[in-house]
Coordinates of C-alpha atoms in Angstrom, one line a residue:
Chain A
M175 CA 62.7 -0.7 -37.9
S176 CA 59.2 -1.6 -37.0
V177 CA 57.9 -3.3 -33.9
G178 CA 55.1 -5.8 -34.4
L179 CA 53.7 -8.5 -32.2
A180 CA 54.5 -12.1 -32.3
P181 CA 51.9 -14.7 -31.1
L182 CA 54.1 -15.6 -28.1
G183 CA 53.9 -14.7 -24.5
P184 CA 55.5 -15.6 -21.2
V185 CA 52.2 -16.6 -19.5
G186 CA 49.3 -18.8 -20.1
Q187 CA 45.7 -17.7 -19.8
D188 CA 45.3 -19.4 -16.4
Q189 CA 48.3 -17.6 -15.0
L190 CA 47.1 -14.3 -16.4
A191 CA 43.7 -14.9 -14.9
S192 CA 45.3 -15.5 -11.5
I193 CA 47.2 -12.3 -11.8
V194 CA 44.1 -10.3 -12.8
D195 CA 42.2 -11.9 -9.9
A196 CA 44.8 -10.9 -7.4
V197 CA 45.0 -7.3 -8.8
W198 CA 41.3 -6.9 -8.6
T199 CA 41.2 -8.2 -5.1
C200 CA 43.9 -5.7 -4.1
A201 CA 42.8 -2.6 -6.0
L202 CA 39.1 -3.1 -6.4
A203 CA 38.4 -4.9 -3.2
A204 CA 34.8 -3.8 -3.0
A205 CA 34.0 -4.8 -6.5
E206 CA 32.7 -8.0 -7.9
P207 CA 35.5 -10.0 -9.6
P208 CA 35.7 -10.2 -13.4
V209 CA 34.4 -13.3 -15.0
P210 CA 35.4 -14.9 -18.3
G211 CA 33.9 -13.2 -21.3
T212 CA 34.4 -12.9 -25.0
V213 CA 36.3 -10.4 -27.0
P214 CA 33.5 -8.0 -27.9
V215 CA 32.6 -6.6 -31.2
A216 CA 30.4 -4.0 -29.8
P217 CA 31.6 -0.5 -30.6
G218 CA 32.0 2.2 -28.1
P219 CA 34.6 4.5 -26.5
W220 CA 37.5 2.3 -25.4
W221 CA 40.6 2.9 -23.3
R222 CA 44.0 1.2 -23.5
A223 CA 46.5 1.1 -20.7
E224 CA 49.8 -0.6 -21.1
V225 CA 53.3 -1.1 -19.7
G226 CA 56.3 -2.3 -21.5
I227 CA 58.7 -4.9 -20.3
T228 CA 62.3 -4.9 -21.6
G229 CA 65.3 -7.1 -20.8
V230 CA 65.5 -10.8 -21.0
W231 CA 61.9 -10.7 -22.4
D232 CA 60.6 -7.7 -24.5
G233 CA 57.0 -7.1 -24.8
R234 CA 54.0 -5.3 -23.3
V235 CA 51.0 -5.9 -21.1
A236 CA 47.8 -4.1 -22.1
L237 CA 44.4 -3.6 -20.6
E238 CA 41.6 -2.5 -22.9
C239 CA 38.2 -1.6 -21.6
T240 CA 35.1 0.4 -22.3
Q241 CA 34.6 3.9 -21.0
A242 CA 32.0 2.6 -18.6
A243 CA 34.4 -0.1 -17.2
A244 CA 37.2 2.5 -16.9
V245 CA 35.0 4.8 -14.9
T246 CA 33.8 2.0 -12.7
A247 CA 37.4 1.0 -12.0
A248 CA 38.4 4.5 -11.2
S249 CA 35.3 4.9 -9.0
Y250 CA 36.3 1.9 -6.9
M251 CA 39.9 2.7 -6.6
L252 CA 39.4 6.3 -5.7
A253 CA 36.3 5.6 -3.6
R254 CA 34.4 8.2 -5.5
S255 CA 31.0 8.2 -7.1
P256 CA 31.2 7.6 -10.9
E257 CA 29.7 10.9 -11.7
F258 CA 32.7 12.6 -10.1
V259 CA 35.2 10.5 -12.0
D260 CA 37.0 12.5 -14.7
E261 CA 39.5 11.7 -17.4
V262 CA 42.5 12.3 -15.1
D263 CA 41.1 9.7 -12.7
V264 CA 40.5 7.2 -15.5
R265 CA 44.1 7.6 -16.7
D266 CA 45.5 7.2 -13.2
A267 CA 43.4 4.2 -12.3
L268 CA 43.9 2.3 -15.5
G269 CA 47.6 3.1 -15.5
E270 CA 48.0 1.6 -12.0
L271 CA 46.0 -1.5 -13.0
A272 CA 48.2 -2.0 -16.0
N273 CA 51.3 -1.4 -13.8
V274 CA 50.3 -4.0 -11.2
V275 CA 49.2 -6.6 -13.8
G276 CA 52.4 -5.9 -15.7
G277 CA 54.4 -6.5 -12.5
G278 CA 52.6 -9.8 -12.0
V279 CA 53.6 -10.9 -15.5
K280 CA 57.2 -9.7 -15.0
S281 CA 57.4 -11.8 -11.8
L282 CA 56.9 -14.9 -14.0
L283 CA 59.8 -14.0 -16.2
P284 CA 63.4 -14.9 -15.7
E285 CA 65.5 -12.0 -14.3
R286 CA 66.3 -9.4 -15.4
N287 CA 63.7 -7.2 -16.9
Q288 CA 62.6 -3.6 -16.5
L289 CA 59.0 -2.4 -16.2
S290 CA 58.1 0.9 -17.9
L291 CA 55.8 3.5 -16.5
P292 CA 52.3 3.0 -17.8
T293 CA 50.8 4.8 -20.7
V294 CA 47.1 5.3 -21.1
H295 CA 45.2 6.6 -24.1
P296 CA 41.7 6.4 -25.5
L297 CA 41.3 4.3 -28.6
A298 CA 39.6 5.6 -31.7
E299 CA 35.9 5.8 -31.4
A300 CA 34.2 2.5 -32.1
S301 CA 37.5 0.6 -32.6
G302 CA 37.4 -1.8 -29.6
P303 CA 40.4 -4.0 -28.8
G304 CA 43.0 -4.6 -31.4
P305 CA 43.6 -8.0 -33.1
A306 CA 44.6 -11.0 -31.0
A307 CA 48.3 -11.2 -30.3
G308 CA 50.1 -13.1 -27.6
C309 CA 48.1 -14.3 -24.6
R310 CA 44.7 -12.6 -24.5
L311 CA 42.2 -12.8 -21.6
A312 CA 38.7 -11.6 -22.3
L313 CA 36.7 -10.7 -19.3
T314 CA 33.4 -9.3 -18.3
W315 CA 33.3 -6.9 -15.4
H316 CA 30.2 -5.1 -14.2
G317 CA 28.6 -6.1 -17.5
E318 CA 31.3 -4.5 -19.5
P319 CA 34.1 -6.1 -21.5
F320 CA 37.7 -5.9 -20.2
V321 CA 40.5 -7.4 -22.2
V322 CA 44.0 -8.1 -21.0
T323 CA 46.8 -8.9 -23.4
V324 CA 50.4 -10.0 -23.0
A325 CA 52.3 -9.8 -26.2
Q326 CA 56.0 -10.2 -27.1
A327 CA 57.7 -7.6 -29.2
D328 CA 58.9 -8.8 -32.5
V329 CA 61.6 -6.6 -33.9
E330 CA 61.3 -6.7 -37.6
G331 CA 63.8 -5.3 -40.1
T332 CA 66.9 -3.3 -39.2
Chain B
M269 CA 51.3 7.7 14.2
L270 CA 52.0 9.4 10.9
A271 CA 52.6 7.5 7.6
L272 CA 53.9 8.9 4.4
V273 CA 52.6 7.3 1.2
V274 CA 54.8 7.8 -1.9
D275 CA 53.3 6.6 -5.2
D276 CA 52.8 8.3 -8.5
S277 CA 49.3 6.8 -8.8
R278 CA 46.7 8.8 -6.9
A279 CA 44.5 5.7 -6.9
M280 CA 47.1 3.7 -5.2
R281 CA 47.8 6.4 -2.7
M282 CA 44.2 6.4 -1.8
I283 CA 44.0 2.6 -1.5
L284 CA 47.0 2.6 0.8
G285 CA 45.6 5.6 2.6
R286 CA 42.4 3.7 3.3
V287 CA 44.4 0.7 4.6
L288 CA 46.5 2.9 6.8
A289 CA 43.6 4.9 8.1
H290 CA 41.9 1.7 9.1
L291 CA 45.0 0.8 11.1
G292 CA 44.9 4.1 12.9
Y293 CA 47.4 6.1 11.0
E294 CA 47.2 9.7 9.9
T295 CA 48.7 9.9 6.4
V296 CA 50.5 12.4 4.2
Q297 CA 51.1 11.8 0.5
A298 CA 53.7 12.5 -2.2
E299 CA 53.7 11.8 -5.9
N300 CA 57.4 10.9 -6.3
G301 CA 60.6 10.7 -4.3
Q302 CA 61.5 14.4 -4.8
Q303 CA 58.1 15.5 -3.5
A304 CA 58.5 13.1 -0.6
L305 CA 61.8 14.6 0.3
E306 CA 60.1 18.0 0.4
V307 CA 57.5 16.6 2.7
L308 CA 60.2 15.3 5.1
T309 CA 62.0 18.6 5.0
A310 CA 58.8 20.5 5.8
G311 CA 57.9 18.1 8.6
P312 CA 56.5 16.7 10.8
L313 CA 58.5 13.5 10.2
P314 CA 56.4 10.4 9.6
D315 CA 57.0 7.2 11.6
V316 CA 56.8 5.1 8.5
A317 CA 57.0 5.7 4.7
L318 CA 55.4 3.3 2.2
V319 CA 57.3 3.8 -1.1
D320 CA 56.6 2.8 -4.6
W321 CA 59.7 2.0 -6.8
N322 CA 58.8 3.1 -10.3
M323 CA 58.0 6.8 -10.3
P324 CA 58.9 9.7 -12.5
V325 CA 61.2 12.5 -11.3
M326 CA 62.8 10.5 -8.5
D327 CA 62.1 6.8 -8.0
G328 CA 61.7 4.9 -4.8
L329 CA 65.2 3.5 -4.6
E330 CA 66.7 7.0 -5.0
F331 CA 64.3 8.2 -2.3
V332 CA 65.3 5.5 0.1
T333 CA 69.0 6.2 -0.5
A334 CA 68.5 9.9 0.1
V335 CA 66.6 9.3 3.3
R336 CA 69.2 7.0 4.7
A337 CA 71.9 9.5 3.9
N338 CA 70.3 12.1 6.2
P339 CA 71.0 11.3 9.9
D340 CA 68.0 13.5 10.9
W341 CA 65.7 11.0 9.1
R342 CA 67.2 7.8 10.6
A343 CA 64.2 7.0 12.7
I344 CA 61.8 6.8 9.7
T345 CA 60.8 3.2 8.9
L346 CA 60.9 2.6 5.2
M347 CA 58.8 0.0 3.4
M348 CA 58.8 -0.5 -0.3
V349 CA 55.4 -1.2 -1.8
T350 CA 56.0 -2.0 -5.5
T351 CA 55.3 -4.2 -8.5
E352 CA 59.0 -4.9 -8.7
S353 CA 59.4 -8.5 -7.6
E354 CA 62.8 -9.6 -8.8
Q355 CA 65.1 -11.0 -6.1
S356 CA 67.9 -8.7 -7.2
Q357 CA 65.7 -5.7 -6.8
I358 CA 64.5 -6.7 -3.3
V359 CA 68.2 -7.1 -2.3
R360 CA 69.0 -3.7 -3.7
A361 CA 66.2 -2.0 -1.9
L362 CA 67.0 -3.6 1.4
A363 CA 70.7 -2.8 1.0
A364 CA 69.8 0.8 0.3
G365 CA 68.0 1.0 3.6
A366 CA 64.5 -0.2 3.2
H367 CA 63.3 -2.2 6.2
E368 CA 60.6 -4.2 4.5
Y369 CA 59.3 -5.0 1.0
V370 CA 55.7 -5.6 -0.1
I371 CA 54.9 -6.6 -3.7
K372 CA 51.8 -5.4 -5.4
P373 CA 49.1 -6.6 -5.5
F374 CA 48.9 -6.8 -1.8
T375 CA 46.1 -7.4 0.7
P376 CA 45.4 -5.0 3.6
E377 CA 46.4 -7.9 5.9
A378 CA 49.8 -8.1 4.3
I379 CA 50.4 -4.4 4.9
A380 CA 49.3 -4.7 8.5
E381 CA 51.4 -7.8 9.1
K382 CA 54.6 -6.1 7.8
L383 CA 53.9 -3.0 9.9
E384 CA 53.3 -5.1 12.9
L385 CA 56.6 -6.9 12.4
L386 CA 58.4 -3.6 12.1
G387 CA 56.8 -2.4 15.3
V388 CA 55.1 0.6 13.8
L389 CA 51.5 -0.2 14.2
P390 CA 49.6 2.4 16.2
A391 CA 49.0 1.4 19.8
G392 CA 45.8 -0.5 20.5
V393 CA 45.2 -1.5 16.9
S394 CA 44.0 -5.0 16.3
R395 CA 44.2 -6.1 12.7

């Protein structure tokens, strides 16, 4: 059995943008809000944080961003100068952002669903975000790309 | 007043800690429900605990249930602060003994408002 991604999602881009806006206001209160951007082609170290949703709707919510954006997010959330942000901080901060965005998406779904604990991992060097799937929101934040994706799991085979 | 923040995310513990410090609380922290029970056992007891739901080792609902099962901890005010927003989950948490429920993302004003409603804002604090 393999799990792919179908181009379906429970939310529209406007709804996802509202969720992201609310999360940034809560978690990154002192930071400038993200603005619409484009999915970048520029290479660079990237991070991916995601939570799974299972139940009535099965899928996942993922945040993908550059190392610079990840460090900036952790810096704001931990109230710590960027030069003192380490990998543990980045994993923690991005995981919590994915958790709260995922919770916002889950709130738009019919009951009942379960939200997984977040997973956070670096993407292969120079890979950037994966191919478009589901609802994708491309943002620019502090001059860095930040991509949020909601994608429904598509169970293929048996 | 003393507040216990229970959340597996250090970043979220710090965010809540800043909100609570602004409101005049001293804070202690725990990474999960099990660690929070150890904090309560060691004392001093907090006036209020802000508790995430989804945590490894022991989740927030298990923690709330454990606190309510101990008569010595009856005075602690329990407030869930979580991404879980389904009505059935809110009902479960309140039935288990949580006094209030705040859904992430929250604003500092929302936290202050709930604490004020619960009567556990430090004296002299204006929000």
